[in-house]
């Protein structure tokens, strides 16, 4: 008499035939798309694995017993759910290996702040200039060292123990050493987000970080100055300069004048290549600024200053945005007087990079300039270009930025008096050739007169 085996519930099964019947009944209860595959004493689940096209049996082998059949059925339901909800082949494979095959590989993913900072630094210096994509960053270049330190280094320094593994407490504490709502908080948030991206528990940390509002809500006052205010300050400062300081005063005022007339960033004038000597490239020669033959007063900027730092947007050619001859002559722009700036040996990169501009600003304050923000002169130059009808595309190219930046940033810093001048003098802007001809005819000029033709030819550059 054979031994009876009880398999849950009220059902009793006898021997192998009962086991086979249980197997057949259970196979009917499997999820759609999944079936048993019996090979002798081995039992597999058969289904179409993501990324494949055929139904095939897949490990593990469950064995042929009541317990293994029940276990296979449970896994069949889990696999069916995973097939319906997981859309990535890689993600499904990871899930299957862990949940079904029981693989749980332990990898050493520990990482310290020092290692993360090293990875970020390596990636930064293997990249390219933000504004000049053809220019690779050079780790030995002073400007790149200063840029890295001012953006990343200042955040790294706030972490007290670089050999620790990152924790949320450390990260949050460092972030809130800056005031929330400021630009420095927003920039530091971006750097910390990059740090977190290297952490093994990045998903959790990024989720916590996302709950913090990093938007800038506090802004510095954007100072502005009119051309009349600048000229008044310029002339008074020059008149009041003591004899022993006259040369120094004249040189820094000349820099200020170039910033106004060309819309330069303060240190860019230190990268000028044709102040007293002509510049030649591709067979084309641009005369020196002090040469009367440079009628357009074109200014050529190199990619580096005379003290070894790079300028923000690389080399370019600039043209005056203020085209009034009386103002240009009154500011003595054709008599270049570049200040002497020599950084101390051993100075930090940040000190060297900012030294010229800082000296420039200190003099503005000492000489009681109406504004203390050096960029106010650059914005005045942009407005002068608009006043004189220079197209925005040309102004943007000359100033070394995009039209979008000119539209979004530079128009926000408008001087009230200059804005009034722009509106009230709009009718005095240059006319198109067709409108000029119409106006001349309306006012009684003979368009066939040789002198009228000559004037039109010069103004509109006719052949």
Short mmCIF file of C-alpha atoms in Angstrom, two decimals:
data_model
loop_
_atom_site.label_atom_id
_atom_site.label_comp_id
_atom_site.label_asym_id
_atom_site.label_seq_id
_atom_site.Cartn_x
_atom_site.Cartn_y
_atom_site.Cartn_z
CA UNK A 1 0.00 0.00 0.00
CA UNK A 2 1.51 3.36 -1.09
CA UNK A 3 2.08 6.22 1.25
CA UNK A 4 -0.32 9.16 0.93
CA UNK A 5 1.11 12.73 0.80
CA UNK A 6 -0.90 15.72 1.97
CA UNK A 7 -0.33 18.98 0.05
CA UNK A 8 -2.32 21.67 1.86
CA UNK A 9 -6.08 22.22 1.93
CA UNK A 10 -8.28 19.15 2.01
CA UNK A 11 -6.80 17.37 -1.00
CA UNK A 12 -4.90 14.07 -0.64
CA UNK A 13 -2.47 12.88 -3.37
CA UNK A 14 -0.98 9.44 -3.83
CA UNK A 15 2.47 8.91 -5.38
CA UNK A 16 3.95 10.26 -8.58
CA UNK A 17 0.66 10.35 -10.49
CA UNK A 18 -0.78 12.67 -7.88
CA UNK A 19 2.31 14.90 -8.15
CA UNK A 20 1.98 14.96 -11.93
CA UNK A 21 -1.69 15.86 -11.66
CA UNK A 22 -0.83 18.66 -9.22
CA UNK A 23 1.78 19.89 -11.70
CA UNK A 24 -0.77 19.90 -14.57
CA UNK A 25 -3.41 21.73 -12.53
CA UNK A 26 -0.94 24.32 -11.29
CA UNK A 27 0.33 25.01 -14.82
CA UNK A 28 -3.18 26.20 -15.70
CA UNK A 29 -3.02 28.78 -12.95
CA UNK A 30 0.13 30.54 -14.22
CA UNK A 31 0.02 34.13 -15.48
CA UNK A 32 -0.52 34.72 -19.16
CA UNK A 33 2.68 34.41 -21.19
CA UNK A 34 4.42 32.16 -18.66
CA UNK A 35 4.37 28.35 -18.60
CA UNK A 36 6.17 25.42 -17.01
CA UNK A 37 8.89 23.59 -18.90
CA UNK A 38 9.62 20.16 -17.47
CA UNK A 39 12.77 18.34 -18.48
CA UNK A 40 12.89 15.08 -16.55
CA UNK A 41 13.40 15.87 -12.89
CA UNK A 42 14.09 19.53 -13.73
CA UNK A 43 11.44 22.29 -13.83
CA UNK A 44 11.84 25.72 -15.40
CA UNK A 45 9.62 28.75 -16.11
CA UNK A 46 9.30 29.51 -19.79
CA UNK A 47 8.60 33.04 -21.11
CA UNK A 48 9.86 35.66 -23.55
CA UNK A 49 12.72 37.44 -21.80
CA UNK A 50 12.89 41.23 -22.51
CA UNK A 51 15.07 41.86 -25.53
CA UNK A 52 14.45 38.35 -26.95
CA UNK A 53 11.85 37.12 -29.44
CA UNK A 54 11.30 33.46 -28.47
CA UNK A 55 9.71 31.78 -25.45
CA UNK A 56 12.54 29.91 -23.76
CA UNK A 57 13.05 28.22 -20.38
CA UNK A 58 15.05 30.30 -17.90
CA UNK A 59 16.93 29.51 -14.74
CA UNK A 60 16.62 28.67 -11.96
CA UNK A 61 15.82 24.96 -11.94
CA UNK A 62 13.05 24.52 -9.38
CA UNK A 63 13.18 20.71 -9.24
CA UNK A 64 10.10 18.47 -9.47
CA UNK A 65 8.36 18.39 -6.09
CA UNK A 66 5.27 19.85 -4.54
CA UNK A 67 7.29 22.60 -2.82
CA UNK A 68 9.21 23.53 -6.00
CA UNK A 69 6.03 23.68 -8.12
CA UNK A 70 4.45 26.04 -5.58
CA UNK A 71 7.61 28.13 -5.52
CA UNK A 72 7.71 28.27 -9.33
CA UNK A 73 4.08 29.38 -9.41
CA UNK A 74 4.77 32.21 -6.96
CA UNK A 75 7.74 33.38 -9.03
CA UNK A 76 5.69 33.17 -12.24
CA UNK A 77 3.29 35.76 -10.84
CA UNK A 78 6.19 37.98 -9.76
CA UNK A 79 7.86 37.72 -13.17
CA UNK A 80 4.59 38.51 -14.97
CA UNK A 81 4.16 41.66 -12.87
CA UNK A 82 7.76 42.69 -13.54
CA UNK A 83 7.31 42.15 -17.29
CA UNK A 84 4.25 44.44 -17.21
CA UNK A 85 5.83 47.23 -15.15
CA UNK A 86 9.58 47.32 -15.97
CA UNK A 87 10.36 48.94 -19.33
CA UNK A 88 14.17 48.69 -19.34
CA UNK A 89 15.96 45.46 -20.29
CA UNK A 90 18.84 46.34 -17.98
CA UNK A 91 16.51 47.14 -15.11
CA UNK A 92 14.62 43.86 -15.61
CA UNK A 93 17.87 41.88 -15.68
CA UNK A 94 19.02 43.51 -12.45
CA UNK A 95 15.67 42.71 -10.85
CA UNK A 96 15.63 39.09 -12.13
CA UNK A 97 19.19 38.41 -10.97
CA UNK A 98 18.46 39.72 -7.50
CA UNK A 99 14.85 38.64 -6.87
CA UNK A 100 14.60 35.39 -8.82
CA UNK A 101 18.14 34.06 -9.07
CA UNK A 102 19.12 35.38 -5.66
CA UNK A 103 22.29 37.06 -6.91
CA UNK A 104 23.32 39.89 -4.60
CA UNK A 105 26.77 41.07 -5.58
CA UNK A 106 28.35 43.35 -3.01
CA UNK A 107 30.56 46.00 -4.55
CA UNK A 108 32.73 48.47 -2.69
CA UNK A 109 31.16 51.78 -3.76
CA UNK A 110 32.47 53.81 -0.88
CA UNK A 111 33.93 57.17 -1.90
CA UNK A 112 35.34 60.12 0.04
CA UNK A 113 34.97 63.85 -0.51
CA UNK A 114 38.62 63.95 -1.58
CA UNK A 115 38.03 61.38 -4.31
CA UNK A 116 34.90 63.19 -5.52
CA UNK A 117 36.67 66.57 -5.61
CA UNK A 118 39.51 64.98 -7.57
CA UNK A 119 37.07 63.58 -10.15
CA UNK A 120 35.36 66.96 -10.57
CA UNK A 121 38.69 68.75 -10.95
CA UNK A 122 39.92 66.24 -13.50
CA UNK A 123 36.74 66.55 -15.54
CA UNK A 124 36.88 70.37 -15.42
CA UNK A 125 40.44 70.62 -16.70
CA UNK A 126 39.87 68.02 -19.40
CA UNK A 127 37.03 70.15 -20.77
CA UNK A 128 36.96 73.26 -22.96
CA UNK A 129 36.59 77.00 -22.45
CA UNK A 130 32.97 77.82 -21.64
CA UNK A 131 32.72 80.64 -24.21
CA UNK A 132 35.49 79.63 -26.65
CA UNK A 133 34.68 76.00 -27.44
CA UNK A 134 37.83 75.49 -29.54
CA UNK A 135 40.06 76.36 -26.59
CA UNK A 136 40.95 73.53 -24.19
CA UNK A 137 41.30 74.34 -20.50
CA UNK A 138 44.91 74.40 -19.34
CA UNK A 139 45.56 73.39 -15.74
CA UNK A 140 48.75 75.47 -15.72
CA UNK A 141 46.96 78.63 -16.89
CA UNK A 142 46.35 81.20 -14.16
CA UNK A 143 42.87 82.14 -15.37
CA UNK A 144 41.58 78.56 -15.37
CA UNK A 145 43.02 77.94 -11.92
CA UNK A 146 41.27 81.08 -10.66
CA UNK A 147 37.97 80.17 -12.35
CA UNK A 148 38.01 76.67 -10.88
CA UNK A 149 38.81 77.94 -7.40
CA UNK A 150 36.18 80.70 -7.47
CA UNK A 151 33.40 78.33 -8.55
CA UNK A 152 34.32 74.89 -7.17
CA UNK A 153 37.22 75.42 -4.77
CA UNK A 154 35.35 77.84 -2.54
CA UNK A 155 32.70 75.15 -1.96
CA UNK A 156 35.19 72.31 -1.44
CA UNK A 157 36.96 74.33 1.26
CA UNK A 158 33.80 74.45 3.37
CA UNK A 159 33.96 70.67 3.94
CA UNK A 160 36.12 70.15 7.02
CA UNK A 161 37.12 66.50 6.55
CA UNK A 162 37.86 65.47 2.97
CA UNK A 163 38.55 61.85 3.91
CA UNK A 164 35.00 61.19 5.12
CA UNK A 165 32.27 59.58 3.07
CA UNK A 166 29.53 62.08 2.11
CA UNK A 167 26.57 62.46 4.45
CA UNK A 168 23.43 64.52 4.15
CA UNK A 169 24.26 66.34 7.38
CA UNK A 170 27.62 67.53 5.98
CA UNK A 171 26.14 68.53 2.64
CA UNK A 172 23.23 70.48 4.11
CA UNK A 173 25.47 72.22 6.66
CA UNK A 174 27.90 73.39 3.98
CA UNK A 175 25.13 74.58 1.65
CA UNK A 176 23.55 76.75 4.30
CA UNK A 177 26.80 78.55 5.11
CA UNK A 178 25.58 80.77 2.28
CA UNK A 179 22.43 82.79 2.58
CA UNK A 180 19.47 81.23 0.79
CA UNK A 181 18.16 83.37 -2.05
CA UNK A 182 21.54 84.84 -2.97
CA UNK A 183 23.55 84.14 -6.12
CA UNK A 184 26.31 82.48 -4.09
CA UNK A 185 23.73 80.07 -2.59
CA UNK A 186 22.42 79.24 -6.06
CA UNK A 187 25.94 78.65 -7.46
CA UNK A 188 26.96 76.57 -4.45
CA UNK A 189 23.77 74.49 -4.78
CA UNK A 190 24.81 73.63 -8.35
CA UNK A 191 28.29 72.59 -7.23
CA UNK A 192 26.92 70.47 -4.37
CA UNK A 193 24.48 68.81 -6.77
CA UNK A 194 27.48 67.78 -8.86
CA UNK A 195 29.24 66.45 -5.74
CA UNK A 196 26.15 64.41 -4.84
CA UNK A 197 26.03 62.89 -8.34
CA UNK A 198 29.21 60.94 -7.52
CA UNK A 199 27.79 59.43 -4.33
CA UNK A 200 26.58 55.78 -4.26
CA UNK A 201 23.32 56.90 -2.61
CA UNK A 202 22.91 59.74 -5.10
CA UNK A 203 19.19 59.10 -5.67
CA UNK A 204 18.37 59.61 -2.00
CA UNK A 205 20.63 62.67 -1.67
CA UNK A 206 19.34 64.27 -4.88
CA UNK A 207 15.77 63.76 -3.65
CA UNK A 208 16.60 65.55 -0.40
CA UNK A 209 18.42 68.29 -2.29
CA UNK A 210 15.44 68.82 -4.62
CA UNK A 211 13.32 69.84 -1.62
CA UNK A 212 15.53 72.93 -1.09
CA UNK A 213 14.62 76.07 -3.04
CA UNK A 214 17.79 77.34 -4.73
CA UNK A 215 16.24 80.18 -6.73
CA UNK A 216 17.91 83.57 -6.48
CA UNK A 217 15.61 86.18 -4.95
CA UNK A 218 18.14 88.81 -3.82
CA UNK A 219 19.92 90.89 -6.42
CA UNK A 220 22.50 93.63 -6.25
CA UNK A 221 21.40 97.05 -7.36
CA UNK A 222 22.39 97.54 -11.00
CA UNK A 223 24.08 100.93 -11.14
CA UNK A 224 23.99 103.08 -14.26
CA UNK A 225 25.55 106.32 -15.44
CA UNK A 226 24.76 108.71 -18.27
CA UNK A 227 27.33 109.96 -20.76
CA UNK A 228 27.01 113.49 -19.35
CA UNK A 229 27.71 112.24 -15.82
CA UNK A 230 30.71 110.26 -17.02
CA UNK A 231 32.20 113.19 -18.94
CA UNK A 232 31.70 115.52 -15.99
CA UNK A 233 33.39 113.07 -13.61
CA UNK A 234 36.19 112.33 -16.10
CA UNK A 235 37.06 115.98 -16.67
CA UNK A 236 36.89 116.96 -13.00
CA UNK A 237 39.05 114.01 -11.95
CA UNK A 238 41.66 114.93 -14.52
CA UNK A 239 41.65 118.61 -13.48
CA UNK A 240 41.97 117.78 -9.77
CA UNK A 241 44.76 115.21 -10.18
CA UNK A 242 47.99 116.22 -8.37
CA UNK A 243 50.99 116.52 -10.69
CA UNK A 244 52.76 113.53 -9.12
CA UNK A 245 49.74 111.34 -9.81
CA UNK A 246 48.71 112.83 -13.15
CA UNK A 247 50.21 110.09 -15.30
CA UNK A 248 48.55 107.36 -13.22
CA UNK A 249 45.22 109.21 -13.22
CA UNK A 250 45.39 109.79 -16.97
CA UNK A 251 46.06 106.12 -17.67
CA UNK A 252 43.17 104.77 -15.58
CA UNK A 253 40.79 107.41 -16.96
CA UNK A 254 41.85 106.35 -20.45
CA UNK A 255 40.86 102.77 -19.54
CA UNK A 256 37.49 104.03 -18.26
CA UNK A 257 36.97 105.96 -21.51
CA UNK A 258 37.73 102.86 -23.60
CA UNK A 259 35.18 100.89 -21.54
CA UNK A 260 32.53 103.53 -22.26
CA UNK A 261 33.29 104.02 -25.95
CA UNK A 262 33.87 100.34 -26.83
CA UNK A 263 31.74 98.68 -24.13
CA UNK A 264 34.76 96.73 -22.86
CA UNK A 265 35.13 94.65 -19.73
CA UNK A 266 37.78 96.48 -17.62
CA UNK A 267 40.67 94.05 -18.07
CA UNK A 268 40.02 93.46 -21.78
CA UNK A 269 41.87 96.62 -22.72
CA UNK A 270 44.99 94.92 -21.31
CA UNK A 271 44.67 92.38 -24.13
CA UNK A 272 44.64 95.00 -26.91
CA UNK A 273 47.05 94.22 -29.75
CA UNK A 274 46.94 97.36 -31.87
CA UNK A 275 47.21 100.31 -29.51
CA UNK A 276 50.51 101.59 -30.93
CA UNK A 277 51.37 98.93 -33.53
CA UNK A 278 49.33 97.61 -36.47
CA UNK A 279 47.93 94.10 -36.33
CA UNK A 280 48.02 91.76 -39.33
CA UNK A 281 46.20 88.48 -39.84
CA UNK A 282 45.28 86.55 -43.01
CA UNK A 283 46.82 89.31 -45.08
CA UNK A 284 44.58 91.98 -43.53
CA UNK A 285 46.18 94.79 -41.51
CA UNK A 286 44.33 96.80 -38.86
CA UNK A 287 46.18 100.08 -38.21
CA UNK A 288 47.13 101.07 -34.68
CA UNK A 289 44.64 103.08 -32.59
CA UNK A 290 47.08 106.01 -32.54
CA UNK A 291 47.30 105.93 -36.34
CA UNK A 292 44.95 108.47 -38.04
CA UNK A 293 44.53 105.96 -40.89
CA UNK A 294 42.48 103.77 -38.55
CA UNK A 295 39.42 105.83 -39.42
CA UNK A 296 37.04 103.19 -38.03
CA UNK A 297 39.03 103.00 -34.77
CA UNK A 298 38.89 99.22 -34.91
CA UNK A 299 40.38 97.65 -31.78
CA UNK A 300 41.88 94.15 -31.85
CA UNK A 301 41.80 92.11 -28.64
CA UNK A 302 43.97 89.03 -28.16
CA UNK A 303 42.96 86.09 -25.99
CA UNK A 304 45.40 87.05 -23.21
CA UNK A 305 46.27 90.20 -21.27
CA UNK A 306 49.83 91.47 -21.05
CA UNK A 307 50.07 90.01 -17.54
CA UNK A 308 49.17 86.47 -18.64
CA UNK A 309 45.45 86.00 -17.95
CA UNK A 310 42.81 85.07 -20.52
CA UNK A 311 39.85 87.32 -21.29
CA UNK A 312 36.31 86.02 -20.94
CA UNK A 313 35.25 85.51 -24.56
CA UNK A 314 38.54 85.13 -26.42
CA UNK A 315 40.04 87.30 -29.14
CA UNK A 316 37.80 89.59 -31.19
CA UNK A 317 37.64 92.89 -33.07
CA UNK A 318 35.72 95.80 -31.53
CA UNK A 319 34.37 99.03 -32.91
CA UNK A 320 33.37 102.21 -31.07
CA UNK A 321 29.77 102.24 -29.88
CA UNK A 322 29.94 105.98 -29.25
CA UNK A 323 30.72 107.51 -32.64
CA UNK A 324 30.75 111.24 -31.80
CA UNK A 325 34.14 112.57 -32.97
CA UNK A 326 34.06 115.37 -30.42
CA UNK A 327 33.74 112.90 -27.53
CA UNK A 328 36.36 110.51 -28.93
CA UNK A 329 38.84 113.37 -29.40
CA UNK A 330 37.97 114.91 -26.03
CA UNK A 331 38.77 111.63 -24.26
CA UNK A 332 42.11 111.30 -26.11
CA UNK A 333 41.39 107.74 -27.15
CA UNK A 334 44.00 107.95 -29.91
CA UNK A 335 46.67 108.51 -27.27
CA UNK A 336 46.82 105.11 -25.55
CA UNK A 337 47.97 105.16 -21.93
CA UNK A 338 47.72 101.61 -20.64
CA UNK A 339 48.32 101.42 -16.86
CA UNK A 340 51.25 99.38 -15.57
CA UNK A 341 50.12 96.35 -13.62
CA UNK A 342 52.60 93.76 -12.39
CA UNK A 343 51.32 91.07 -10.02
CA UNK A 344 53.54 90.15 -7.11
CA UNK A 345 55.53 86.94 -7.47
CA UNK A 346 53.78 84.13 -5.64
CA UNK A 347 50.34 85.77 -5.72
CA UNK A 348 47.33 83.47 -5.80
CA UNK A 349 45.72 82.95 -9.24
CA UNK A 350 42.54 84.70 -8.09
CA UNK A 351 44.56 87.74 -6.97
CA UNK A 352 46.41 87.93 -10.30
CA UNK A 353 43.24 87.54 -12.39
CA UNK A 354 41.28 90.19 -10.48
CA UNK A 355 44.18 92.56 -9.75
CA UNK A 356 43.78 94.86 -12.78
CA UNK A 357 40.00 95.20 -12.41
CA UNK A 358 40.26 95.69 -8.64
CA UNK A 359 42.77 98.54 -9.09
CA UNK A 360 40.46 100.07 -11.67
CA UNK A 361 37.48 99.93 -9.30
CA UNK A 362 39.46 101.26 -6.32
CA UNK A 363 40.37 104.33 -8.35
CA UNK A 364 36.72 104.84 -9.36
CA UNK A 365 35.76 104.90 -5.68
CA UNK A 366 38.74 107.04 -4.62
CA UNK A 367 37.96 109.60 -7.31
CA UNK A 368 34.30 109.72 -6.26
CA UNK A 369 32.82 108.32 -9.44
CA UNK A 370 28.97 108.45 -9.46
CA UNK A 371 29.02 104.64 -9.70
CA UNK A 372 31.17 102.00 -8.04
CA UNK A 373 30.32 99.09 -10.34
CA UNK A 374 32.86 98.95 -13.13
CA UNK A 375 30.42 97.26 -15.53
CA UNK A 376 28.23 100.39 -15.49
CA UNK A 377 30.61 101.90 -18.07
CA UNK A 378 30.27 98.81 -20.30
CA UNK A 379 26.48 99.07 -20.14
CA UNK A 380 26.69 102.77 -20.96
CA UNK A 381 28.69 101.85 -24.06
CA UNK A 382 25.95 99.46 -25.15
CA UNK A 383 23.30 102.14 -24.74
CA UNK A 384 25.41 104.61 -26.68
CA UNK A 385 25.57 102.09 -29.51
CA UNK A 386 21.79 101.78 -29.45
CA UNK A 387 21.46 105.57 -29.41
CA UNK A 388 23.64 105.92 -32.48
CA UNK A 389 21.71 103.28 -34.41
CA UNK A 390 24.27 100.48 -34.32
CA UNK A 391 22.36 97.18 -34.83
CA UNK A 392 22.18 94.90 -31.80
CA UNK A 393 23.96 92.09 -33.69
CA UNK A 394 26.98 94.34 -34.30
CA UNK A 395 26.98 95.62 -30.71
CA UNK A 396 26.84 92.08 -29.34
CA UNK A 397 29.67 90.90 -31.59
CA UNK A 398 31.83 93.89 -30.68
CA UNK A 399 31.18 93.44 -26.96
CA UNK A 400 31.89 89.71 -27.05
CA UNK A 401 28.56 88.12 -26.18
CA UNK A 402 25.39 86.85 -27.84
CA UNK A 403 22.40 88.87 -28.96
CA UNK A 404 20.34 87.00 -26.33
CA UNK A 405 22.67 88.22 -23.57
CA UNK A 406 22.54 91.75 -24.93
CA UNK A 407 18.75 91.60 -24.92
CA UNK A 408 18.27 89.92 -21.54
CA UNK A 409 21.10 91.37 -19.44
CA UNK A 410 22.38 94.62 -20.86
CA UNK A 411 19.02 96.22 -21.50
CA UNK A 412 18.10 95.69 -17.84
CA UNK A 413 20.79 98.13 -16.74
CA UNK A 414 19.50 101.24 -18.47
CA UNK A 415 20.26 104.75 -17.33
CA UNK A 416 17.17 106.95 -17.02
CA UNK A 417 18.67 109.95 -18.83
CA UNK A 418 20.05 107.76 -21.60
CA UNK A 419 16.66 106.07 -21.98
CA UNK A 420 15.02 109.50 -22.36
CA UNK A 421 17.64 110.44 -24.97
CA UNK A 422 16.98 107.22 -26.87
CA UNK A 423 13.26 107.95 -27.05
CA UNK A 424 13.41 111.67 -27.75
CA UNK A 425 16.24 111.41 -30.27
CA UNK A 426 14.72 108.48 -32.14
CA UNK A 427 13.74 110.72 -35.03
CA UNK A 428 17.37 111.80 -35.37
CA UNK A 429 18.62 108.29 -36.05
CA UNK A 430 20.14 107.54 -39.50
CA UNK A 431 17.59 106.99 -42.25
CA UNK A 432 17.57 104.17 -44.78
CA UNK A 433 18.76 105.08 -48.28
CA UNK A 434 15.22 105.11 -49.70
CA UNK A 435 13.93 107.33 -46.89
CA UNK A 436 16.93 109.65 -47.24
CA UNK A 437 16.26 110.08 -50.97
CA UNK A 438 12.59 110.77 -50.27
CA UNK A 439 13.45 113.36 -47.59
CA UNK A 440 15.95 115.10 -49.90
CA UNK A 441 13.41 115.29 -52.70
CA UNK A 442 10.76 116.60 -50.29
CA UNK A 443 13.06 119.39 -49.09
CA UNK A 444 13.96 120.43 -52.68
CA UNK A 445 17.43 118.94 -53.20
CA UNK A 446 18.48 118.02 -56.73
CA UNK A 447 19.39 114.35 -56.61
CA UNK A 448 21.37 114.69 -59.85
CA UNK A 449 23.62 117.31 -58.27
CA UNK A 450 27.19 115.84 -58.11
CA UNK A 451 27.66 117.05 -54.51
CA UNK A 452 24.43 115.35 -53.39
CA UNK A 453 25.48 112.13 -55.14
CA UNK A 454 28.91 112.33 -53.50
CA UNK A 455 27.38 112.75 -50.03
CA UNK A 456 25.01 109.81 -50.54
CA UNK A 457 27.90 107.71 -51.84
CA UNK A 458 30.00 108.38 -48.75
CA UNK A 459 27.21 107.96 -46.19
CA UNK A 460 25.63 104.84 -47.69
CA UNK A 461 28.87 103.38 -49.11
CA UNK A 462 27.45 103.15 -52.61
CA UNK A 463 29.57 101.76 -55.46
#
